[in-house]
Amino acid sequence: AADARGYSIVHRPGKAIVDERAEVVAGLLAAPARIAPKYFYDELGCALYGAICQLPEYYPTRTEIAIFRDFRSEIAEAVGQGGQFVDLGAGDCCKAEAWLPFLNPARYLAVDIAGPEIERALSRMAPDFPGTELVGVVTDFTHGVDLEGLLDEREVTFFYPGSSIGNFSPEDARALLASIHRACATRPGSGLLIGVDGKKEKALLDAAYDDALGVTASFNRNILLHLNRRFGFDFALDAFTHRGFYNETAGRVEMHLEAVSEQVVKARGYERTFAKGERIHTENSYKYTPGEVAALLQDSGFTRTRRWSSPGDGYSVFYAS
Ligand code: AVI
């Protein structure tokens, strides 16, 4: 229940029981080396992502906000009033906050790996939403969403904006969407409101993930600062350079960190040499055509979908039930 602050916070261990340090070490020892994108989102990483969303080249956030604004009442009508509103990857909660006055949920669950960020957001929102129970759920849902005991029998709307689904492989995306569908299936009137970025010209995608100001480069390299602090690695920050580009064949933007010279990286029980030019893969951001999204939703169990899009279908918002 909400306390005197007007909101409550629940901490949930991730679904798969993993030793995080062992997971990171295994990824760094793999060939090619990889770091899971969830490690972008320490405090500084969240701030840098907020800055990315304001870059002229990074169109997804502002395009989605425009779709939400232009079709506000139609979307609100499709979603329906009241019930429970689950914001996956809530971050600063700003996107959901704009919806609450139109959907009036009885309960709002902000789910994110970044605890301080959702706590700040809920304390900001509490005075404005006295009629909504505000709950922060600090958890890593990359291996599945665990909301056991946090949802009651009322209808639930899952909100997954920002094309964050693109950061999963298509196979993992299907598994996540299927688990959302299972939670919807037992509660009539439930559904998923999701924003997904479309496939588009390579030059636009390259620029969106390798901006002139270098904010995306800082966001990418900050993952090494986070790993150094959290797990005791000794990555030299200036030894790795940002690579962000659209891989048209794979239908995804890829981000990597490339060693500018031979690098030996150490931490307790770990040592690895990165050759000059060797890359650490830090993120995929899959882009989907509207038809591909419809197929993903259908494969996950959703039978009805509605879609609202930006001109040229560059970005789409779906309501699936
Ligand atoms: C959070 N996610 C949807 C962003 C994306 O576009 O894949 C993260 C990001 N990476 C680089 N820029 C933004």
CSV table of C-alpha atoms and ligand atoms in Angstrom, one decimal:
chain,number,residue,atom,x,y,z
A,1,ALA,CA,0.0,0.0,0.0
A,2,ALA,CA,1.1,3.6,-0.5
A,3,ASP,CA,2.7,5.2,2.5
A,4,ALA,CA,2.7,8.8,3.6
A,5,ARG,CA,4.8,9.7,0.5
A,6,GLY,CA,1.8,8.7,-1.6
A,7,TYR,CA,3.6,5.9,-3.4
A,8,SER,CA,5.3,2.6,-2.6
A,9,ILE,CA,8.4,0.8,-3.9
A,10,VAL,CA,8.8,-2.9,-4.3
A,11,HIS,CA,12.1,-4.6,-5.1
A,12,ARG,CA,11.9,-7.8,-7.1
A,13,PRO,CA,14.9,-10.0,-8.0
A,14,GLY,CA,14.9,-10.8,-11.8
A,15,LYS,CA,13.2,-14.0,-12.9
A,16,ALA,CA,16.2,-15.9,-13.9
A,17,ILE,CA,18.5,-16.3,-10.8
A,18,VAL,CA,21.7,-15.0,-12.2
A,19,ASP,CA,25.0,-14.0,-10.6
A,20,GLU,CA,25.2,-10.6,-12.4
A,21,ARG,CA,29.0,-10.4,-12.2
A,22,ALA,CA,29.3,-13.9,-13.6
A,23,GLU,CA,26.9,-13.0,-16.4
A,24,VAL,CA,29.0,-9.9,-17.3
A,25,VAL,CA,32.3,-11.8,-17.2
A,26,ALA,CA,30.8,-14.6,-19.4
A,27,GLY,CA,29.7,-12.0,-21.9
A,28,LEU,CA,33.1,-10.3,-22.0
A,29,LEU,CA,34.9,-13.6,-22.4
A,30,ALA,CA,32.7,-14.6,-25.3
A,31,ALA,CA,33.7,-14.1,-28.9
A,32,PRO,CA,32.6,-11.6,-30.0
A,33,ALA,CA,32.4,-10.0,-26.5
A,34,ARG,CA,29.1,-8.5,-25.4
A,35,ILE,CA,27.6,-6.5,-22.5
A,36,ALA,CA,23.8,-6.6,-22.0
A,37,PRO,CA,22.2,-3.2,-22.7
A,38,LYS,CA,20.5,-3.2,-19.3
A,39,TYR,CA,23.9,-2.0,-17.9
A,40,PHE,CA,23.5,1.3,-19.7
A,41,TYR,CA,21.0,2.5,-17.1
A,42,ASP,CA,22.9,3.6,-14.0
A,43,GLU,CA,22.1,7.2,-12.9
A,44,LEU,CA,24.3,8.8,-15.4
A,45,GLY,CA,23.1,6.5,-18.2
A,46,CYS,CA,19.5,7.4,-17.5
A,47,ALA,CA,20.4,11.1,-17.7
A,48,LEU,CA,22.3,10.5,-21.0
A,49,TYR,CA,19.3,8.5,-22.4
A,50,GLY,CA,17.1,11.5,-21.5
A,51,ALA,CA,19.5,13.7,-23.5
A,52,ILE,CA,19.5,11.3,-26.4
A,53,CYS,CA,15.7,11.7,-26.6
A,54,GLN,CA,16.2,15.5,-27.1
A,55,LEU,CA,18.8,15.1,-29.9
A,56,PRO,CA,17.7,16.4,-33.3
A,57,GLU,CA,18.8,13.1,-34.9
A,58,TYR,CA,17.0,10.8,-32.4
A,59,TYR,CA,13.5,10.9,-33.9
A,60,PRO,CA,11.7,8.0,-32.1
A,61,THR,CA,10.8,9.7,-28.8
A,62,ARG,CA,9.4,12.9,-30.4
A,63,THR,CA,7.6,10.9,-33.2
A,64,GLU,CA,5.9,8.7,-30.6
A,65,ILE,CA,4.9,11.7,-28.5
A,66,ALA,CA,3.3,13.3,-31.6
A,67,ILE,CA,1.3,10.1,-32.4
A,68,PHE,CA,0.1,9.9,-28.8
A,69,ARG,CA,-0.9,13.6,-28.9
A,70,ASP,CA,-2.5,13.4,-32.4
A,71,PHE,CA,-4.6,10.3,-31.6
A,72,ARG,CA,-5.0,10.8,-27.8
A,73,SER,CA,-8.8,10.3,-27.7
A,74,GLU,CA,-9.0,7.4,-30.2
A,75,ILE,CA,-6.2,5.6,-28.3
A,76,ALA,CA,-7.8,6.3,-24.9
A,77,GLU,CA,-11.1,5.0,-26.2
A,78,ALA,CA,-9.4,1.7,-27.4
A,79,VAL,CA,-7.6,1.3,-24.1
A,80,GLY,CA,-10.6,2.1,-21.8
A,81,GLN,CA,-10.8,3.7,-18.4
A,82,GLY,CA,-9.8,2.6,-14.9
A,83,GLY,CA,-8.1,-0.7,-14.0
A,84,GLN,CA,-4.4,-1.2,-13.7
A,85,PHE,CA,-1.7,0.5,-15.8
A,86,VAL,CA,1.7,-1.2,-16.0
A,87,ASP,CA,4.5,0.9,-17.4
A,88,LEU,CA,7.4,-1.3,-18.6
A,89,GLY,CA,10.8,0.4,-18.5
A,90,ALA,CA,9.1,3.4,-16.9
A,91,GLY,CA,12.3,5.4,-16.5
A,92,ASP,CA,11.3,9.0,-15.6
A,93,CYS,CA,7.6,8.0,-16.0
A,94,CYS,CA,7.0,11.1,-18.2
A,95,LYS,CA,5.3,9.1,-21.1
A,96,ALA,CA,2.9,7.4,-18.7
A,97,GLU,CA,2.2,10.6,-16.8
A,98,ALA,CA,0.8,12.2,-19.9
A,99,TRP,CA,-1.7,9.3,-20.2
A,100,LEU,CA,-2.9,9.1,-16.6
A,101,PRO,CA,-5.4,12.0,-16.8
A,102,PHE,CA,-7.0,10.3,-19.9
A,103,LEU,CA,-7.1,6.8,-18.6
A,104,ASN,CA,-7.6,7.3,-14.9
A,105,PRO,CA,-6.2,4.0,-13.7
A,106,ALA,CA,-6.9,2.9,-10.1
A,107,ARG,CA,-3.4,1.6,-9.9
A,108,TYR,CA,-0.2,2.6,-11.7
A,109,LEU,CA,2.8,0.3,-11.7
A,110,ALA,CA,6.1,1.8,-12.8
A,111,VAL,CA,8.4,-1.1,-13.6
A,112,ASP,CA,12.1,-0.4,-14.2
A,113,ILE,CA,15.7,-1.6,-13.4
A,114,ALA,CA,16.6,2.0,-12.4
A,115,GLY,CA,15.4,2.3,-8.8
A,116,PRO,CA,16.4,5.9,-8.1
A,117,GLU,CA,14.9,7.2,-11.3
A,118,ILE,CA,11.4,5.7,-10.7
A,119,GLU,CA,11.5,6.7,-7.0
A,120,ARG,CA,12.2,10.3,-8.1
A,121,ALA,CA,9.4,10.2,-10.7
A,122,LEU,CA,6.8,8.8,-8.3
A,123,SER,CA,7.5,11.3,-5.7
A,124,ARG,CA,7.1,14.0,-8.3
A,125,MET,CA,3.7,12.5,-9.5
A,126,ALA,CA,2.2,11.6,-6.1
A,127,PRO,CA,0.6,15.1,-5.4
A,128,ASP,CA,-1.0,15.2,-8.8
A,129,PHE,CA,-2.6,11.7,-8.8
A,130,PRO,CA,-4.2,11.3,-5.4
A,131,GLY,CA,-6.9,8.9,-6.9
A,132,THR,CA,-4.3,6.5,-8.3
A,133,GLU,CA,-2.3,4.0,-6.3
A,134,LEU,CA,1.3,4.5,-7.4
A,135,VAL,CA,3.7,1.6,-7.1
A,136,GLY,CA,7.3,1.4,-8.2
A,137,VAL,CA,8.6,-2.1,-9.1
A,138,VAL,CA,12.4,-2.2,-9.2
A,139,THR,CA,13.3,-5.3,-11.2
A,140,ASP,CA,15.2,-6.6,-14.2
A,141,PHE,CA,12.5,-7.9,-16.6
A,142,THR,CA,14.9,-8.9,-19.4
A,143,HIS,CA,14.3,-12.5,-18.5
A,144,GLY,CA,10.5,-12.2,-18.0
A,145,VAL,CA,8.1,-9.9,-16.1
A,146,ASP,CA,7.4,-11.0,-12.5
A,147,LEU,CA,4.4,-9.1,-11.2
A,148,GLU,CA,3.2,-12.0,-9.0
A,149,GLY,CA,1.0,-10.6,-6.2
A,150,LEU,CA,1.2,-7.0,-7.6
A,151,LEU,CA,-1.8,-7.3,-9.9
A,152,ASP,CA,-5.4,-8.0,-8.9
A,153,GLU,CA,-8.2,-9.3,-11.0
A,154,ARG,CA,-9.1,-5.9,-12.6
A,155,GLU,CA,-8.3,-5.3,-16.3
A,156,VAL,CA,-4.7,-4.3,-17.0
A,157,THR,CA,-3.1,-2.2,-19.7
A,158,PHE,CA,0.6,-2.9,-20.3
A,159,PHE,CA,2.4,0.2,-21.7
A,160,TYR,CA,5.6,-0.4,-23.5
A,161,PRO,CA,6.6,2.7,-25.4
A,162,GLY,CA,9.8,4.0,-27.0
A,163,SER,CA,10.5,0.9,-29.1
A,164,SER,CA,12.2,-0.7,-26.2
A,165,ILE,CA,10.9,-4.0,-27.5
A,166,GLY,CA,13.5,-3.5,-30.3
A,167,ASN,CA,16.3,-4.1,-27.7
A,168,PHE,CA,15.3,-7.8,-27.5
A,169,SER,CA,16.0,-10.3,-30.1
A,170,PRO,CA,12.8,-11.2,-32.1
A,171,GLU,CA,12.7,-14.5,-30.2
A,172,ASP,CA,13.0,-12.9,-26.8
A,173,ALA,CA,10.5,-10.2,-27.8
A,174,ARG,CA,8.0,-12.9,-28.7
A,175,ALA,CA,8.6,-14.6,-25.2
A,176,LEU,CA,8.1,-11.2,-23.4
A,177,LEU,CA,5.0,-10.4,-25.4
A,178,ALA,CA,3.6,-13.9,-24.8
A,179,SER,CA,4.1,-13.4,-21.0
A,180,ILE,CA,2.2,-10.1,-21.3
A,181,HIS,CA,-0.5,-11.8,-23.2
A,182,ARG,CA,-0.9,-14.4,-20.5
A,183,ALA,CA,-1.4,-11.7,-17.9
A,184,CYS,CA,-4.0,-10.0,-20.2
A,185,ALA,CA,-5.9,-13.3,-21.0
A,186,THR,CA,-7.0,-13.9,-17.5
A,187,ARG,CA,-8.4,-10.3,-17.1
A,188,PRO,CA,-11.1,-9.4,-19.6
A,189,GLY,CA,-10.7,-5.9,-21.1
A,190,SER,CA,-6.9,-6.0,-20.9
A,191,GLY,CA,-4.4,-5.1,-23.6
A,192,LEU,CA,-1.0,-3.8,-24.6
A,193,LEU,CA,-0.2,-0.3,-25.8
A,194,ILE,CA,3.2,-0.5,-27.5
A,195,GLY,CA,5.3,1.8,-29.7
A,196,VAL,CA,7.6,0.3,-32.3
A,197,ASP,CA,10.2,2.0,-34.6
A,198,GLY,CA,10.0,1.1,-38.3
A,199,LYS,CA,12.6,0.1,-40.8
A,200,LYS,CA,13.9,3.1,-42.7
A,201,GLU,CA,16.7,4.7,-44.7
A,202,LYS,CA,20.1,3.7,-43.4
A,203,ALA,CA,21.4,7.3,-43.3
A,204,LEU,CA,18.6,8.3,-40.9
A,205,LEU,CA,19.2,5.3,-38.6
A,206,ASP,CA,23.0,5.8,-38.6
A,207,ALA,CA,22.6,9.4,-37.6
A,208,ALA,CA,20.1,8.6,-34.9
A,209,TYR,CA,22.6,6.2,-33.2
A,210,ASP,CA,25.8,8.2,-33.9
A,211,ASP,CA,24.8,11.8,-33.4
A,212,ALA,CA,27.0,14.8,-34.2
A,213,LEU,CA,27.1,16.0,-30.5
A,214,GLY,CA,28.4,12.6,-29.4
A,215,VAL,CA,25.8,12.0,-26.7
A,216,THR,CA,25.1,8.5,-27.9
A,217,ALA,CA,28.8,7.8,-27.9
A,218,SER,CA,28.9,8.9,-24.2
A,219,PHE,CA,25.8,6.8,-23.4
A,220,ASN,CA,27.6,3.8,-25.0
A,221,ARG,CA,31.0,4.4,-23.3
A,222,ASN,CA,29.3,5.0,-19.9
A,223,ILE,CA,28.5,1.3,-19.8
A,224,LEU,CA,32.2,0.8,-19.1
A,225,LEU,CA,32.3,3.3,-16.3
A,226,HIS,CA,29.3,1.5,-14.8
A,227,LEU,CA,31.0,-1.9,-15.0
A,228,ASN,CA,34.2,-0.5,-13.5
A,229,ARG,CA,32.4,0.9,-10.5
A,230,ARG,CA,30.0,-2.0,-10.0
A,231,PHE,CA,32.2,-5.0,-10.7
A,232,GLY,CA,35.7,-3.7,-10.3
A,233,PHE,CA,36.9,-3.8,-14.0
A,234,ASP,CA,39.6,-1.4,-15.1
A,235,PHE,CA,38.4,-0.4,-18.6
A,236,ALA,CA,40.2,2.7,-19.8
A,237,LEU,CA,37.4,4.9,-21.1
A,238,ASP,CA,39.4,6.6,-23.8
A,239,ALA,CA,40.5,3.2,-25.2
A,240,PHE,CA,37.2,2.4,-26.6
A,241,THR,CA,35.3,4.2,-29.3
A,242,HIS,CA,31.6,4.2,-30.2
A,243,ARG,CA,30.2,2.5,-33.3
A,244,GLY,CA,26.5,2.8,-34.0
A,245,PHE,CA,25.1,1.8,-37.4
A,246,TYR,CA,22.2,0.2,-39.1
A,247,ASN,CA,22.8,-3.4,-40.2
A,248,GLU,CA,20.3,-3.6,-43.0
A,249,THR,CA,20.6,-7.4,-43.5
A,250,ALA,CA,19.7,-8.1,-39.8
A,251,GLY,CA,17.1,-5.3,-39.7
A,252,ARG,CA,18.7,-3.8,-36.6
A,253,VAL,CA,20.8,-0.9,-35.4
A,254,GLU,CA,23.9,-2.2,-33.6
A,255,MET,CA,26.0,-0.5,-31.0
A,256,HIS,CA,29.6,-1.6,-30.3
A,257,LEU,CA,32.6,-0.3,-28.4
A,258,GLU,CA,35.8,-0.7,-30.4
A,259,ALA,CA,39.3,-0.9,-28.9
A,260,VAL,CA,41.4,1.9,-30.4
A,261,SER,CA,44.6,-0.1,-29.5
A,262,GLU,CA,45.4,-3.4,-27.8
A,263,GLN,CA,43.8,-3.4,-24.4
A,264,VAL,CA,44.2,-5.6,-21.4
A,265,VAL,CA,41.2,-5.5,-19.1
A,266,LYS,CA,41.3,-6.9,-15.6
A,267,ALA,CA,39.1,-7.5,-12.6
A,268,ARG,CA,39.3,-10.0,-9.8
A,269,GLY,CA,39.6,-13.4,-11.4
A,270,TYR,CA,39.1,-11.9,-14.9
A,271,GLU,CA,41.6,-10.9,-17.6
A,272,ARG,CA,41.1,-10.4,-21.3
A,273,THR,CA,43.1,-8.9,-24.1
A,274,PHE,CA,41.1,-7.0,-26.7
A,275,ALA,CA,43.0,-6.6,-30.0
A,276,LYS,CA,43.1,-3.2,-31.7
A,277,GLY,CA,39.8,-2.9,-33.6
A,278,GLU,CA,38.1,-5.7,-31.6
A,279,ARG,CA,34.5,-4.8,-30.6
A,280,ILE,CA,32.3,-5.3,-27.6
A,281,HIS,CA,28.6,-5.6,-28.7
A,282,THR,CA,26.5,-3.5,-26.4
A,283,GLU,CA,23.1,-3.2,-28.0
A,284,ASN,CA,20.7,-4.2,-30.8
A,285,SER,CA,17.8,-2.1,-31.7
A,286,TYR,CA,15.6,-4.0,-34.0
A,287,LYS,CA,13.4,-2.1,-36.5
A,288,TYR,CA,10.1,-3.7,-37.6
A,289,THR,CA,7.7,-3.1,-40.4
A,290,PRO,CA,4.0,-2.7,-39.3
A,291,GLY,CA,3.4,-6.2,-40.8
A,292,GLU,CA,6.3,-7.7,-38.8
A,293,VAL,CA,4.9,-6.2,-35.5
A,294,ALA,CA,1.4,-7.5,-36.3
A,295,ALA,CA,2.9,-11.0,-36.8
A,296,LEU,CA,4.9,-10.8,-33.6
A,297,LEU,CA,1.8,-9.8,-31.7
A,298,GLN,CA,-0.3,-12.6,-33.3
A,299,ASP,CA,2.5,-15.2,-32.5
A,300,SER,CA,2.3,-14.0,-28.9
A,301,GLY,CA,-1.4,-14.7,-28.6
A,302,PHE,CA,-3.0,-11.3,-29.3
A,303,THR,CA,-5.9,-11.6,-31.7
A,304,ARG,CA,-6.9,-7.9,-32.2
A,305,THR,CA,-4.6,-5.1,-33.1
A,306,ARG,CA,-5.2,-1.4,-33.9
A,307,ARG,CA,-2.4,0.8,-35.2
A,308,TRP,CA,-1.7,4.5,-35.3
A,309,SER,CA,1.4,5.7,-37.2
A,310,SER,CA,3.5,8.7,-38.2
A,311,PRO,CA,3.5,9.8,-41.9
A,312,GLY,CA,5.1,7.1,-44.0
A,313,ASP,CA,4.7,4.5,-41.2
A,314,GLY,CA,8.2,5.4,-39.9
A,315,TYR,CA,6.9,4.7,-36.3
A,316,SER,CA,3.8,2.9,-35.1
A,317,VAL,CA,1.8,2.6,-32.0
A,318,PHE,CA,-0.3,-0.5,-31.5
A,319,TYR,CA,-3.0,-1.5,-29.1
A,320,ALA,CA,-3.2,-5.3,-29.0
A,321,SER,CA,-5.8,-7.3,-27.0
B,1,AVI,C1,15.7,2.4,-25.0
B,1,AVI,N1,15.9,2.0,-26.4
B,1,AVI,C2,14.6,1.9,-27.0
B,1,AVI,C3,16.8,2.9,-27.1
B,1,AVI,C4,17.0,2.5,-28.6
B,1,AVI,O1,16.7,3.3,-29.5
B,1,AVI,O2,17.2,1.3,-28.8
B,1,AVI,C5,18.2,3.0,-26.5
B,1,AVI,C6,19.2,3.8,-27.3
B,1,AVI,N2,20.3,3.4,-27.7
B,1,AVI,C7,21.0,4.3,-28.4
B,1,AVI,N3,20.2,5.3,-28.4
B,1,AVI,C8,19.1,5.1,-27.7
